[in-house]
Short mmCIF file of N, CA and C in Angstrom, two decimals:
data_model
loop_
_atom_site.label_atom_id
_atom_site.label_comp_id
_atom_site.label_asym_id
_atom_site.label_seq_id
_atom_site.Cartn_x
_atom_site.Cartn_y
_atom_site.Cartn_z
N UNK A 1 23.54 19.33 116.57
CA UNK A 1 22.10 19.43 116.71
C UNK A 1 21.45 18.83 115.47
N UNK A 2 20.01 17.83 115.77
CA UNK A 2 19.59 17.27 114.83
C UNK A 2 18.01 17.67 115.24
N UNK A 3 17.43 17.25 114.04
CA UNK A 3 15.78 17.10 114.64
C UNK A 3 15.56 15.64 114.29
N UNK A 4 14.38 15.49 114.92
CA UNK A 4 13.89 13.82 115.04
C UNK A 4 12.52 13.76 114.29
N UNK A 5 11.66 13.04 113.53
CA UNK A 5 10.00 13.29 113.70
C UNK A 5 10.12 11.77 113.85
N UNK A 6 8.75 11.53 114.85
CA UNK A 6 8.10 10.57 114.72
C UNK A 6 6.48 10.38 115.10
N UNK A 7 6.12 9.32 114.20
CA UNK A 7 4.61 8.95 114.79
C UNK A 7 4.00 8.07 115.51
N UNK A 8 2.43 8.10 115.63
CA UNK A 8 2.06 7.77 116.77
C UNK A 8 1.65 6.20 117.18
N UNK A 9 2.42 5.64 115.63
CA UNK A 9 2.42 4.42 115.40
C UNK A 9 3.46 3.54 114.79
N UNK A 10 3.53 2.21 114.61
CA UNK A 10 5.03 1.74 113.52
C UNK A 10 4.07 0.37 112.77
N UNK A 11 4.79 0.12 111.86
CA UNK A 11 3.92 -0.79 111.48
C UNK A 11 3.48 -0.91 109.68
N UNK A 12 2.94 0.62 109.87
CA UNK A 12 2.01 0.49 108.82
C UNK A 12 2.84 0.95 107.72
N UNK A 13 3.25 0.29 106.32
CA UNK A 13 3.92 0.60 105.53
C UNK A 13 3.43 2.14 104.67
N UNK A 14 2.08 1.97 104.72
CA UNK A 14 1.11 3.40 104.06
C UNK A 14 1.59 4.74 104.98
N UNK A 15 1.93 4.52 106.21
CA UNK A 15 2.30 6.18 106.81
C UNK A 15 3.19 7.09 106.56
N UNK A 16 2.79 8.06 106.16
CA UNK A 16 3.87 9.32 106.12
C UNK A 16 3.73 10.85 106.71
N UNK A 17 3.13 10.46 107.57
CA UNK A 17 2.66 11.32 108.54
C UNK A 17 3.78 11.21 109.97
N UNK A 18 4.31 12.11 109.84
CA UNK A 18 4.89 12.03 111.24
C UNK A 18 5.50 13.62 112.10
N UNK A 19 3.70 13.78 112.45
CA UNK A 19 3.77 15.10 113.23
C UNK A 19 5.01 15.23 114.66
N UNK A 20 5.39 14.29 115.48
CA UNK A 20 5.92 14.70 116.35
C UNK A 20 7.57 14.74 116.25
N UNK A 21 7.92 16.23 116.42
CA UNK A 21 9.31 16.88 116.54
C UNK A 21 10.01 17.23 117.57
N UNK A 22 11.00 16.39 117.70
CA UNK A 22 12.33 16.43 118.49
C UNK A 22 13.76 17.42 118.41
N UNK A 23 13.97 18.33 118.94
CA UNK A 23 15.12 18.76 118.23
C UNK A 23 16.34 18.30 119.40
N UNK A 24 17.15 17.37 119.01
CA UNK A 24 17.81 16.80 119.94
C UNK A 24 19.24 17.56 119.93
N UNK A 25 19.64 18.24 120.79
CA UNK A 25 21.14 18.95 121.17
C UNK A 25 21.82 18.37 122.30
N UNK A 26 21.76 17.21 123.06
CA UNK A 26 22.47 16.67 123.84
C UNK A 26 21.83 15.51 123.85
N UNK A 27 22.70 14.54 124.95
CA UNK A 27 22.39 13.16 125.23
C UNK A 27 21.10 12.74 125.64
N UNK A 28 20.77 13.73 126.55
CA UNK A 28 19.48 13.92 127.48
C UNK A 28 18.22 13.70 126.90
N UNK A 29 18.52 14.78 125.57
CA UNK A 29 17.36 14.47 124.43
C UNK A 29 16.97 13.70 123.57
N UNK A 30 18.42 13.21 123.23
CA UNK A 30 18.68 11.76 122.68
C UNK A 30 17.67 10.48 123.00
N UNK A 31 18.14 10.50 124.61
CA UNK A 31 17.48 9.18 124.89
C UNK A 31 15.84 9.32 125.29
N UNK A 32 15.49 11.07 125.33
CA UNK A 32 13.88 11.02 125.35
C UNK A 32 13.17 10.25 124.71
N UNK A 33 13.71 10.99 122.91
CA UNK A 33 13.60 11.08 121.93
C UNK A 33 13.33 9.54 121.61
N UNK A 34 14.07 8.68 122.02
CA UNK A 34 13.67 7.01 121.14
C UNK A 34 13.48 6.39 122.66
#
């Protein structure tokens, strides 16, 4: 089991914000996840 964060954008070298959390425990979640 891992957790994931990501945000609501890519790109911008200035971000470090990355509210959204994944906690991935199988494959299933895996491939939500990216």
């Amino acid at each position: 089991m891992f957790t994931l964060y990501s945000a609501d954008f890519i790109g911008n070298p200035g971000n470090c914000s990355y509210p959204h959390k994944t906690v991935v425990m199988d494959a299933d979640r895996m491939r939500d996840a990216v």
